[in-house]
Short mmCIF file of C-alpha atoms in Angstrom, two decimals:
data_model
loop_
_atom_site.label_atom_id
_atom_site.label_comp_id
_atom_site.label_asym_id
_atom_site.label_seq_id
_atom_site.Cartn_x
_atom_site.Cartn_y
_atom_site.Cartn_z
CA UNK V 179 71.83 2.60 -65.86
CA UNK V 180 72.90 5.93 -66.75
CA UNK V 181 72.73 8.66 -64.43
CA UNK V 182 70.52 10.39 -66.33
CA UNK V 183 67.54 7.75 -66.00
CA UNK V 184 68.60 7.60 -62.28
CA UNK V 185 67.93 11.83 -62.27
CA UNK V 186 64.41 11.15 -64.07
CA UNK V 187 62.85 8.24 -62.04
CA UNK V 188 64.00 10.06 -58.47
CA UNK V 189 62.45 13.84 -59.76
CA UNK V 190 59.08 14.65 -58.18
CA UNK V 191 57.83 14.91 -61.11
CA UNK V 192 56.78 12.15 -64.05
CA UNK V 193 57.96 13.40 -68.14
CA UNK V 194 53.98 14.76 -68.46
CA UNK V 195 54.15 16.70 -65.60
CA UNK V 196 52.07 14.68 -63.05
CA UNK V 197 53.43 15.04 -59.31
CA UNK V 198 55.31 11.94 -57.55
CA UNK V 199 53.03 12.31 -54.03
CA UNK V 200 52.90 8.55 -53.19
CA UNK V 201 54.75 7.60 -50.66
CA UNK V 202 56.41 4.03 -50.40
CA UNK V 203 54.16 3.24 -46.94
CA UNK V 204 50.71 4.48 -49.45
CA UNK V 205 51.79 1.76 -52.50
CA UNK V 206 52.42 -0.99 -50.69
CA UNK V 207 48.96 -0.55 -48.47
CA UNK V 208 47.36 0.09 -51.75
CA UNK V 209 48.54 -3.57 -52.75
CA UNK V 210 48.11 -4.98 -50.10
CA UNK V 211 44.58 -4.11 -49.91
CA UNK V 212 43.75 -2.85 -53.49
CA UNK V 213 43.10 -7.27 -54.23
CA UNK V 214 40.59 -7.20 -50.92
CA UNK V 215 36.87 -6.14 -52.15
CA UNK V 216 33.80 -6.71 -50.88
CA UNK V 217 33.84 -9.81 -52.87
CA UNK V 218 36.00 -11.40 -50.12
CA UNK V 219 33.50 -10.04 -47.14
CA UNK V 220 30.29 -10.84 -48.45
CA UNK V 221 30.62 -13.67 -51.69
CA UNK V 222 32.96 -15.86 -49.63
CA UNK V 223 29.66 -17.55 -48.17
CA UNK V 224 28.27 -18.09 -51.90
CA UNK V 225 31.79 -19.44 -53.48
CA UNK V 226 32.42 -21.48 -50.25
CA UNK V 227 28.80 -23.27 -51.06
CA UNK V 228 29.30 -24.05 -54.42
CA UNK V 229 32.64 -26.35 -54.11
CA UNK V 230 33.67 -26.41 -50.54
CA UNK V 231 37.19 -26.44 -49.04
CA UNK V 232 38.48 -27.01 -52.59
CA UNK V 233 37.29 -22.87 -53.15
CA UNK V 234 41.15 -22.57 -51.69
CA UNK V 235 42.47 -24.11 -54.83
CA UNK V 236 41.00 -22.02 -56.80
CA UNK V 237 42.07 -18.85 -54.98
CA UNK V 238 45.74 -19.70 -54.74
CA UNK V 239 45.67 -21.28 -58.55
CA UNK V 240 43.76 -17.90 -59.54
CA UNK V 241 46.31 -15.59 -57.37
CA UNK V 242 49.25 -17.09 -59.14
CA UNK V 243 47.99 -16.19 -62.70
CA UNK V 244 47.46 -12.75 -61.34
CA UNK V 245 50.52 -12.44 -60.00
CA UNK V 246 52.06 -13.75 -63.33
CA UNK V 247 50.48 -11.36 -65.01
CA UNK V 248 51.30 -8.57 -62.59
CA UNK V 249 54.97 -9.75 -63.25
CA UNK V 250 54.41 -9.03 -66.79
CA UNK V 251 52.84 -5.56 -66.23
CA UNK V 252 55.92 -4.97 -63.82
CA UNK V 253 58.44 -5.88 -66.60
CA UNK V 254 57.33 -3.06 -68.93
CA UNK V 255 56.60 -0.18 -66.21
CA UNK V 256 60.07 -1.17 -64.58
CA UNK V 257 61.60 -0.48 -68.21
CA UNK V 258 59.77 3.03 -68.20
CA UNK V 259 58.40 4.44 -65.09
CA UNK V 260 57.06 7.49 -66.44
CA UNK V 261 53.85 5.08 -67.90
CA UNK V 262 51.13 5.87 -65.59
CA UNK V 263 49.06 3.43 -67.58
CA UNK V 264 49.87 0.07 -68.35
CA UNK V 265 47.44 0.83 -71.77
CA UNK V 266 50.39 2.62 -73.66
CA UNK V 267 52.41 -0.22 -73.81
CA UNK V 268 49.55 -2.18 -75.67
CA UNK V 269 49.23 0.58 -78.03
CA UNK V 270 53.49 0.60 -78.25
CA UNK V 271 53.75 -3.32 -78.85
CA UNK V 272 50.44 -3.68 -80.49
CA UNK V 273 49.65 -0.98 -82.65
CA UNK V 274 47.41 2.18 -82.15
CA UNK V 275 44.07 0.22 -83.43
CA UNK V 276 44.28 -2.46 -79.67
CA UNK V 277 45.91 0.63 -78.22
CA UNK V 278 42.48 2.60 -78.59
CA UNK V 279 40.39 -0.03 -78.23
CA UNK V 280 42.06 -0.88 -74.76
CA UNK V 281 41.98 2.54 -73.93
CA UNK V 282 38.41 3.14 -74.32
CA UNK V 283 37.44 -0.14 -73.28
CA UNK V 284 39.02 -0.15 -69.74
CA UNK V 285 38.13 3.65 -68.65
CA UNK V 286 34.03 2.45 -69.86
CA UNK V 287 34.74 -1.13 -68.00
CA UNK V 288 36.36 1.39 -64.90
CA UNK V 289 33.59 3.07 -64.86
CA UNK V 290 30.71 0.88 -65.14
CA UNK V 291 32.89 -0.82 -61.82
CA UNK V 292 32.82 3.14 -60.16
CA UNK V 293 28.64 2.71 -60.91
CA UNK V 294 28.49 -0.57 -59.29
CA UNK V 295 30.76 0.47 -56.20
CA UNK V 296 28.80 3.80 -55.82
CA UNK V 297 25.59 1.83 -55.94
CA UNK V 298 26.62 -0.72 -53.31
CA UNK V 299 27.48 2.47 -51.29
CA UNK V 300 24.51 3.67 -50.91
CA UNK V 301 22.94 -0.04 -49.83
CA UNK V 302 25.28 0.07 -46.90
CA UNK V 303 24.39 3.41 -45.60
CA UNK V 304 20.81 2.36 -45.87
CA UNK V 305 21.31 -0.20 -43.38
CA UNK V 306 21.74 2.16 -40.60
CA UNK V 307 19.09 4.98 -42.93
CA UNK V 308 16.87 3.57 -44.16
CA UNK V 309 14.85 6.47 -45.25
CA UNK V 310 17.67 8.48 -46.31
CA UNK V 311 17.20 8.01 -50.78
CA UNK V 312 19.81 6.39 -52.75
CA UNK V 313 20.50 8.64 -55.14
CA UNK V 314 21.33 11.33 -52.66
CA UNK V 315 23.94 8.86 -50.59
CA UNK V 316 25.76 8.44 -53.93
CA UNK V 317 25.99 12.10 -54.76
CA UNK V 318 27.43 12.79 -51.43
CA UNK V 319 29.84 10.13 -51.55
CA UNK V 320 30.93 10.89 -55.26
CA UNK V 321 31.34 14.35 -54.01
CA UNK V 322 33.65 13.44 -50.94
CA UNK V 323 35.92 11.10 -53.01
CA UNK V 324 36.08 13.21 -56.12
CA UNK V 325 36.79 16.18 -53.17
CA UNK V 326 40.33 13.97 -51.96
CA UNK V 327 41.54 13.00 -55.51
CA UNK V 328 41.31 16.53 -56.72
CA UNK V 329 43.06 18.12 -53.54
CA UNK V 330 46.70 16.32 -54.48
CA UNK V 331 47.58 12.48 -54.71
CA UNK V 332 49.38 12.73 -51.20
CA UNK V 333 45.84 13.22 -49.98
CA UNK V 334 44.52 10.66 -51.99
CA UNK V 335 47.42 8.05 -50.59
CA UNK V 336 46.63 8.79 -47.50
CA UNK V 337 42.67 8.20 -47.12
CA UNK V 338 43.35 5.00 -49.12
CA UNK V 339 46.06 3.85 -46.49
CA UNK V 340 43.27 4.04 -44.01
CA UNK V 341 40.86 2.26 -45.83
CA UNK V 342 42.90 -0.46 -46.89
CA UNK V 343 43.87 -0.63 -42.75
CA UNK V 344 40.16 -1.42 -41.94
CA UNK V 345 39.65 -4.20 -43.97
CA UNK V 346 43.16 -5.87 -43.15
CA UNK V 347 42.59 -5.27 -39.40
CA UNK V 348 38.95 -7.40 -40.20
CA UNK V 349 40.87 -10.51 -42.04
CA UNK V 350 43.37 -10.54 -39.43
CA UNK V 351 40.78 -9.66 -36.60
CA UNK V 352 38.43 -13.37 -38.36
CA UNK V 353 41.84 -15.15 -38.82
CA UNK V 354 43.20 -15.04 -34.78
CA UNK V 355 39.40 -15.58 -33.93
CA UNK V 356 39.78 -18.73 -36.10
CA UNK V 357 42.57 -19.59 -34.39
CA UNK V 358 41.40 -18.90 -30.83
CA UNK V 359 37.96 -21.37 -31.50
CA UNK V 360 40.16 -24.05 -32.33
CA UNK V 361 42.54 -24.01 -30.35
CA UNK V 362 39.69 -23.65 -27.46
CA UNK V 363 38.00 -26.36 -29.35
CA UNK V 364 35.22 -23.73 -29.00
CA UNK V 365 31.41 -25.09 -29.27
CA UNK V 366 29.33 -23.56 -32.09
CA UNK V 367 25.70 -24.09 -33.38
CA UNK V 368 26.99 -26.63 -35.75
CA UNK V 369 29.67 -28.54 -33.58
CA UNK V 370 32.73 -27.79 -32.50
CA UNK V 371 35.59 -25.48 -34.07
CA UNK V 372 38.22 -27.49 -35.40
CA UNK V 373 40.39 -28.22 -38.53
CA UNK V 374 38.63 -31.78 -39.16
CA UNK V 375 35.57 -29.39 -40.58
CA UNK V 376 37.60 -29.06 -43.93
CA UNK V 377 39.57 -32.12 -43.78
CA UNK V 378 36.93 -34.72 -42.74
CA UNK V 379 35.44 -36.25 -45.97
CA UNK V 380 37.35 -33.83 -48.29
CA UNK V 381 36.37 -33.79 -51.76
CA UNK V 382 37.60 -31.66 -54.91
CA UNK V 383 34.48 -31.55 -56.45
CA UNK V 384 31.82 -32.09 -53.62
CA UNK V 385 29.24 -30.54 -55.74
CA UNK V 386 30.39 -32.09 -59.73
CA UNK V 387 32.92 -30.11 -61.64
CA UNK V 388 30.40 -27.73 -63.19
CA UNK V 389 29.94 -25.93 -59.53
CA UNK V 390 33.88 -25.66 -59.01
CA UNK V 391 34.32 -24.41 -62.61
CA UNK V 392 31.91 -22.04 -62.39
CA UNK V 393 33.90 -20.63 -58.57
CA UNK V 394 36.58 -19.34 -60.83
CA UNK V 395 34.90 -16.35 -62.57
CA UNK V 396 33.67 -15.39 -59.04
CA UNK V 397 37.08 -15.01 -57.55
CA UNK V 398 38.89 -13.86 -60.55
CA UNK V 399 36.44 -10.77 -60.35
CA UNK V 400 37.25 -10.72 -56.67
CA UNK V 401 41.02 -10.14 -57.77
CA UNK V 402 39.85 -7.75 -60.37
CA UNK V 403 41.62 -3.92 -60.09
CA UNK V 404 44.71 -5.79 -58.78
CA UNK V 405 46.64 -4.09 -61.32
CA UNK V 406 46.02 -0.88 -60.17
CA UNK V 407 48.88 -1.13 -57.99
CA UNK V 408 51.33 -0.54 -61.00
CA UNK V 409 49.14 2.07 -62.25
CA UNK V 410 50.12 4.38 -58.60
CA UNK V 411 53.77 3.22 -58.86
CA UNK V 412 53.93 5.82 -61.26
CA UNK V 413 53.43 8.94 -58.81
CA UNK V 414 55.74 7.31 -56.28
CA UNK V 415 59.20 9.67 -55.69
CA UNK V 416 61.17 5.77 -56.53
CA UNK V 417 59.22 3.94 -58.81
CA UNK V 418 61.89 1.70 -59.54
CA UNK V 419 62.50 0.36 -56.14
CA UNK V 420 58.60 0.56 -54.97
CA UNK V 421 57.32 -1.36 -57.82
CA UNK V 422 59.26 -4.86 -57.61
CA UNK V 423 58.50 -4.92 -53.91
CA UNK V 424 54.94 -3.62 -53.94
CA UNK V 425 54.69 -6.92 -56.69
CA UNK V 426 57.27 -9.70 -55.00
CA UNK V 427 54.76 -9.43 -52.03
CA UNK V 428 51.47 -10.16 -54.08
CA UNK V 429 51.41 -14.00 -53.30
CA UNK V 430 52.23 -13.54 -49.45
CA UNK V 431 48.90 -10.95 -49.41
CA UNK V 432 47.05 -13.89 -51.33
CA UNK V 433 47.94 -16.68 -48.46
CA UNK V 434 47.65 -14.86 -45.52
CA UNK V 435 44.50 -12.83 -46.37
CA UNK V 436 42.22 -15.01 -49.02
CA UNK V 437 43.20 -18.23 -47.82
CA UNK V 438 43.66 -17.64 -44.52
CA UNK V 439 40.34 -16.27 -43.95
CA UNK V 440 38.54 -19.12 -45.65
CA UNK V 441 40.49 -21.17 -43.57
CA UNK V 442 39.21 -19.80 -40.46
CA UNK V 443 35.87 -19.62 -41.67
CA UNK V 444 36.06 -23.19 -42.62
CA UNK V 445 37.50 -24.70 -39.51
CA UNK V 446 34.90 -22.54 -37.55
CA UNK V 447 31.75 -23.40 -38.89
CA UNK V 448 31.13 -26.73 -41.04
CA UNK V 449 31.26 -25.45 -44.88
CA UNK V 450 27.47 -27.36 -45.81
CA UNK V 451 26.08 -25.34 -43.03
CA UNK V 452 27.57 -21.96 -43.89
CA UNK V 453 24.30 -19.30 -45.04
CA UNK V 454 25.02 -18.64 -48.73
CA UNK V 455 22.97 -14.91 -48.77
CA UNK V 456 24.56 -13.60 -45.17
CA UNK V 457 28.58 -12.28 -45.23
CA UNK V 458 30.27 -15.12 -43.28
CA UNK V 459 32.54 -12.64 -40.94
CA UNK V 460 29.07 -11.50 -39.57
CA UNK V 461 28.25 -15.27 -38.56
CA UNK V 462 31.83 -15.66 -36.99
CA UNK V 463 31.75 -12.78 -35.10
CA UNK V 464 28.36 -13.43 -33.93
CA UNK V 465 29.29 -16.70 -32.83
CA UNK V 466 32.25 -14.86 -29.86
CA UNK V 467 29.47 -13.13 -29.07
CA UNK V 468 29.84 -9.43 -30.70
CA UNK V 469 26.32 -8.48 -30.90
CA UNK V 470 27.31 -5.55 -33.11
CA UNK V 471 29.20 -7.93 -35.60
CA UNK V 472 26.49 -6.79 -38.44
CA UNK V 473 26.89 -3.54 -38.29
CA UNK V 474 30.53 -3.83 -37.74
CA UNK V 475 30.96 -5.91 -41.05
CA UNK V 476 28.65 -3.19 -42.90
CA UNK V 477 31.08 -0.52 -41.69
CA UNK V 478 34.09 -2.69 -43.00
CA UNK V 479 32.11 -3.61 -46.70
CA UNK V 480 31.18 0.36 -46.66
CA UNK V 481 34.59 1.36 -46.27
CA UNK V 482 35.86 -1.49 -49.20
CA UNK V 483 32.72 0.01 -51.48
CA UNK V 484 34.14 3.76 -50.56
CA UNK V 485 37.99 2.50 -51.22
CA UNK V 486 37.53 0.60 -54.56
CA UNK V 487 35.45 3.68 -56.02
CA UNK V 488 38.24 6.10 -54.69
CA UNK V 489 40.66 3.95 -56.63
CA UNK V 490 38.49 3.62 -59.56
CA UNK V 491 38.20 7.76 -59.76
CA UNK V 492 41.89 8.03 -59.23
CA UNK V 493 41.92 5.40 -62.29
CA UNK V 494 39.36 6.79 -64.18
CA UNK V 495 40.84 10.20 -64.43
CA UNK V 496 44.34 9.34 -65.51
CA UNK V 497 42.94 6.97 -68.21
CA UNK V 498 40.87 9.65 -69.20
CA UNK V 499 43.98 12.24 -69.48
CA UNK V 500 45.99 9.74 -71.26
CA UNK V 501 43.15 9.12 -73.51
CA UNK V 502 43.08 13.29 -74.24
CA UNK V 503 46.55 12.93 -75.20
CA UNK V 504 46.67 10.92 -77.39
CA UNK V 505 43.20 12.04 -79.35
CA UNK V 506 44.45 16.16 -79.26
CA UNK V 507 41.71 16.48 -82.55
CA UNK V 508 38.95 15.69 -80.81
CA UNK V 509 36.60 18.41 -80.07
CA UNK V 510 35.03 16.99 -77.05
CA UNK V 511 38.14 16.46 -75.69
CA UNK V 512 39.30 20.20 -76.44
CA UNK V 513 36.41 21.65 -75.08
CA UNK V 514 36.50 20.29 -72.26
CA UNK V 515 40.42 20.34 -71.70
CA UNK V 516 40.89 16.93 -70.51
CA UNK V 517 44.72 17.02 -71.54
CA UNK V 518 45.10 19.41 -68.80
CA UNK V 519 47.08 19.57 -65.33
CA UNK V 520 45.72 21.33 -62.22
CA UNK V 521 48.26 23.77 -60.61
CA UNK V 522 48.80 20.64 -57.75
CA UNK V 523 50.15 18.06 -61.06
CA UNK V 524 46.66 16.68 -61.31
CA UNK V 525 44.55 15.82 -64.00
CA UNK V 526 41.59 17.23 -62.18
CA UNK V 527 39.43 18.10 -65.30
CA UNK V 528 39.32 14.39 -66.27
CA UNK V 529 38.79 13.15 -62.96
CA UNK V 530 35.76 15.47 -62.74
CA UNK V 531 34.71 14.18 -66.06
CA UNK V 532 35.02 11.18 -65.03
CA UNK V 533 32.90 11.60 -61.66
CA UNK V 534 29.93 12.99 -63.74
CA UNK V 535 30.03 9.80 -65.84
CA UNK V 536 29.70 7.67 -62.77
CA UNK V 537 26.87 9.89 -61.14
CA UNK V 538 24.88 8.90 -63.67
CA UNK V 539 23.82 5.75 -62.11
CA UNK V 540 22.54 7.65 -59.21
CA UNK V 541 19.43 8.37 -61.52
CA UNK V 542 19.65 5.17 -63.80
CA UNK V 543 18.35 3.40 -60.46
CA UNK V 544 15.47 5.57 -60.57
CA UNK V 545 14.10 4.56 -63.63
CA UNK V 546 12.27 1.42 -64.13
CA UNK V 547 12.99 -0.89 -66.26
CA UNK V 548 16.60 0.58 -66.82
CA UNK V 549 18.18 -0.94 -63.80
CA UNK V 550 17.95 -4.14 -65.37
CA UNK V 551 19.85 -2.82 -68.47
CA UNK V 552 22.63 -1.48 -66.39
CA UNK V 553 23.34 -4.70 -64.17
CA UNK V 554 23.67 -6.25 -67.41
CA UNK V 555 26.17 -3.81 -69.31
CA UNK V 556 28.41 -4.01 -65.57
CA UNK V 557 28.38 -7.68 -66.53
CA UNK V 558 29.83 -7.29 -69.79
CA UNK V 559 32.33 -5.19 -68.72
CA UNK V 560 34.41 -7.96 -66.80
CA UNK V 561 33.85 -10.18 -69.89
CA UNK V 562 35.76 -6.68 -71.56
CA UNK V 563 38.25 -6.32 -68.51
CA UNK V 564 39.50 -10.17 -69.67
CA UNK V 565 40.36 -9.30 -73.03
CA UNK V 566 42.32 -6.04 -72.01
CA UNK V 567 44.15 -8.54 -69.76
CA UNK V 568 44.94 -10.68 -72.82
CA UNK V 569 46.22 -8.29 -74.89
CA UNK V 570 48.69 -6.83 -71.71
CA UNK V 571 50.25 -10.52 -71.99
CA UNK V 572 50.17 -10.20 -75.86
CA UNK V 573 51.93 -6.55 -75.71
CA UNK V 574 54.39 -8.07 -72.95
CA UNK V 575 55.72 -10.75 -75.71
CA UNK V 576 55.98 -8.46 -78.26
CA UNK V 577 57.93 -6.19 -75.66
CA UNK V 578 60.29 -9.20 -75.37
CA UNK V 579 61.23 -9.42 -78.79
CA UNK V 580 61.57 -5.64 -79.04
CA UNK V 581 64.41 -3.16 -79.29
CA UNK V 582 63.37 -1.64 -76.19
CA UNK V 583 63.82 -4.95 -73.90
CA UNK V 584 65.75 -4.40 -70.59
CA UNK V 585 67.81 -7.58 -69.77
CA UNK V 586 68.76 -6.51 -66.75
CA UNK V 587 65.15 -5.00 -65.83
CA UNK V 588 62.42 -6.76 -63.36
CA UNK V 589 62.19 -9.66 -65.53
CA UNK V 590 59.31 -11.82 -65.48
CA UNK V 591 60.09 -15.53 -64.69
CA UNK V 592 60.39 -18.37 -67.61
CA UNK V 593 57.78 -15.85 -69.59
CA UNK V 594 57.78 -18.11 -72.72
CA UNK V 595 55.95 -20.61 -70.84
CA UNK V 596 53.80 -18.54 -67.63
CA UNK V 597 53.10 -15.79 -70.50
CA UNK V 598 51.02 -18.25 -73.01
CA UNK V 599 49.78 -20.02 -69.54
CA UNK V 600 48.44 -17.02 -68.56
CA UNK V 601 46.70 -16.13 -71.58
CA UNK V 602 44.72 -19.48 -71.89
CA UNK V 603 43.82 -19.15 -67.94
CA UNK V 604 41.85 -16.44 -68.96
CA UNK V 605 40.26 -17.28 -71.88
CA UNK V 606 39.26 -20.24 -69.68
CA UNK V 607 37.59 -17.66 -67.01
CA UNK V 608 36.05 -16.04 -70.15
CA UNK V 609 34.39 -19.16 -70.83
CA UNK V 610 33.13 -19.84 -67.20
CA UNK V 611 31.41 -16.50 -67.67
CA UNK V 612 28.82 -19.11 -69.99
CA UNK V 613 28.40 -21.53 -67.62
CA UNK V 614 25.87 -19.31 -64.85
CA UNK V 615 23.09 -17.73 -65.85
CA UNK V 616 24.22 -14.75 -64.13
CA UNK V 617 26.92 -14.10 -66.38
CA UNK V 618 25.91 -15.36 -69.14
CA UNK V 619 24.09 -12.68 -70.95
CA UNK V 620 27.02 -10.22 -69.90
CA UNK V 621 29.59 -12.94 -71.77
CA UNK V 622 27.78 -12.85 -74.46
CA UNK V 623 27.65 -8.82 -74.34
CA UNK V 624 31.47 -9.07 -73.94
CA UNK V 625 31.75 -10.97 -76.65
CA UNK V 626 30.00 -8.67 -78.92
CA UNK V 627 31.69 -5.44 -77.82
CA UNK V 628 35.39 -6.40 -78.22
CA UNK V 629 34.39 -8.13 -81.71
CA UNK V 630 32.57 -5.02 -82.57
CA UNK V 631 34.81 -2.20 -81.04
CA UNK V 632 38.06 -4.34 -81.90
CA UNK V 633 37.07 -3.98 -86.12
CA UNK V 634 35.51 -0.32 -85.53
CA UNK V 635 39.23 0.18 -83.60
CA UNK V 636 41.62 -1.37 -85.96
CA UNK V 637 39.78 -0.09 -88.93
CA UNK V 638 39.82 4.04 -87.85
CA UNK V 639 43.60 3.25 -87.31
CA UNK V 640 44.40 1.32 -90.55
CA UNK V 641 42.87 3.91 -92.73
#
């Protein structure tokens, strides 16, 4: 490596003038706990029900395509660290056509997951306010987290570490209570603690095949944003030493903190008997006897809500500058300056663009009959998040076969095999998306959009 390249990827500063203010200690919290959403803490009791102690399966087998995949995003950023978003090398490998379509469809899918999160927000405060109204919880909240991401990405990297250090504090808080009941063979409503409550009468499919099918579109949207850890590798002062180990460590995080707490759950409590609609770390901790476990959990699912939507802000916003870029014709764009930096190296204009587009849902709650709409277009854009995920494996191929390939780079693994793996595990997710009626009508809104927006896409850049 020339020293040159060694000069650029140490500077404080990336080529487009953003500021390196992540520290090493910041990215790897941020993957550690960027893969641990409220999806763990309150839909482990659901996904548990539906196919018992074989839901582990599904989370390791799940984790390792994620981690392949992560692999591949690793590959290309490793190659050029000054990416900030692992979109440009779709619209490098794949043409400008996928490249836009990507673009736009991950900030809208980004956003539509800031809406949910901001929405769930306000839910958990109203457990200890109940009189206090939504829609001004959300503002506040938007307000506070647009507030920290504006200030400098130091700032940023810090309130995240501490978020991401509640919720692994709560996993490993449920896993040594886990081990403490059975290794006290500790009496519970159900029985007693012990490992036989997952081994005894084990089944893979307790419940047919259709129920442990369906498991794996609910915990490949638990590990959804897990790429975002390559997307803050970027404004690290070493990106080429923080990103391999921020990634190496992705299946250790999946053991100890997905399976592990299922685990414990499972070996606690008899999985049949588990309630499907309350979070299963409130039952636990009930069970030692913490009479505050409720609240305790809401403060830990508050503070995942308040985390993922600080992430998807920081997310939002750089998308959204990237997007300006690269669209410098576009009079919406110009008005607004969106392809500008704030004096700090942040692209603060975009981020509060961004934060106006996610207030919206503060009102769309309001209105009746709209509500409905919305929970349906936030389930069509995880259908969209699987087909930006495709293409990402497509574009790392091409990158493969390209000029531009790095031998002695962060390669990923046997990639002529994992890569086409990967791609057909998620087409297979996509699928599952058909099988609940839940999803269903979001699949099939999926399914229109990138069919749709992929011909309007390729067609504006072919001609």
């Amino acid at each position: 490596m020339s020293q040159k390249q060694h000069h650029k990827e140490d500077d404080s500063q990336t080529e487009n003038g953003m500021v390196r203010g992540l520290q090493n200690r910041h990215v790897q919290l941020i993957a550690i706990a960027g893969t641990i959403g409220t999806g763990l803490f309150l839909g482990a009791g659901r996904s548990i029900s539906l196919t018992g102690p074989s839901i582990v399966f599904v989370y390791l087998l799940t984790g390792v395509f994620m981690y392949f995949m992560m692999r591949a995003i690793g590959e290309m950023l490793y190659m050029d660290p000054n990416q900030h978003t692992f979109i440009n090398f779709i619209t490098k490998y794949l043409g400008k056509g996928w490249g836009f379509f990507s673009g736009w469809s991950y900030w809208v899918s980004l956003i539509f997951l800031g809406m949910a999160e901001i929405t769930a927000v306000a839910t958990y405060v109203q457990y200890w306010f109940p009189h206090w109204p939504a829609w001004e919880i959300q503002l506040v909240f938007l307000l506070i987290l647009s507030s920290v991401n504006l200030i400098a990405v130091k700032i940023f990297g810090e309130v995240e570490f501490w978020f991401g250090m509640i919720k692994i504090i709560t996993i490993l808080a449920l896993i040594a209570t886990g081990i403490f009941m059975v290794a006290t063979d500790f009496k519970t409503p159900a029985g007693h603690a012990s490992l036989a409550n997952i081994t005894q009468g084990f089944q893979m499919f307790p419940k047919g095949w259709v129920s442990f099918v369906m498991t794996f579109q609910m915990v490949f949207f638990a590990y959804q944003a897990i790429e975002f850890v390559g997307v803050t590798t970027s404004e690290t002062a070493n990106p080429r030493k923080v990103l391999p180990k921020a990634i190496k460590e992705i299946p250790v995080r999946i053991v100890i903190f997905y399976v592990g707490a299922l685990i414990a759950i499972m070996a606690i409590f008899p999985w049949q008997q588990l309630p499907v609609n309350e979070s299963p770390f409130v039952t636990v901790f009930q069970m030692v006897g913490i009479k505050w476990a409720a609240a305790f959990i809401n403060f830990v699912v508050l503070t995942a809500a308040a985390s993922s939507l600080n992430s998807t802000l920081y997310s939002t916003g750089r998308h959204l500058f990237q997007l300006a870029k690269e669209t410098p014709n576009s009079k919406v764009m110009k008005t607004l300056k969106l392809d500008t930096l704030s004096r700090t190296g942040i692209p603060a204009r975009a981020i509060i663009a961004s934060a106006v587009v996610v207030c919206i849902s503060a009102f769309i709650n309001i209105l009746p009959g709209v509500s409905d709409a919305f929970s349906l277009i936030t389930a069509s854009s995880s259908g969209v998040y699987i087909a930006i995920y495709v293409l990402i494996m497509i574009a790392h191929w091409r990158y493969r076969q390209s000029k531009e390939f790095l031998p002695d780079g962060f390669l990923m693994p046997a990639y002529k095999i994992l890569n086409p793996l990967t791609i057909a595990f998620f087409l297979f997710v996509f699928v599952c998306l058909f099988l609940q009626q839940s999803t269903y009508i979001g699949a099939i809104g999926a399914t229109i959009w990138v069919i749709l927006f992929g011909i309007y896409s390729n067609w504006k850049h072919n001609n």
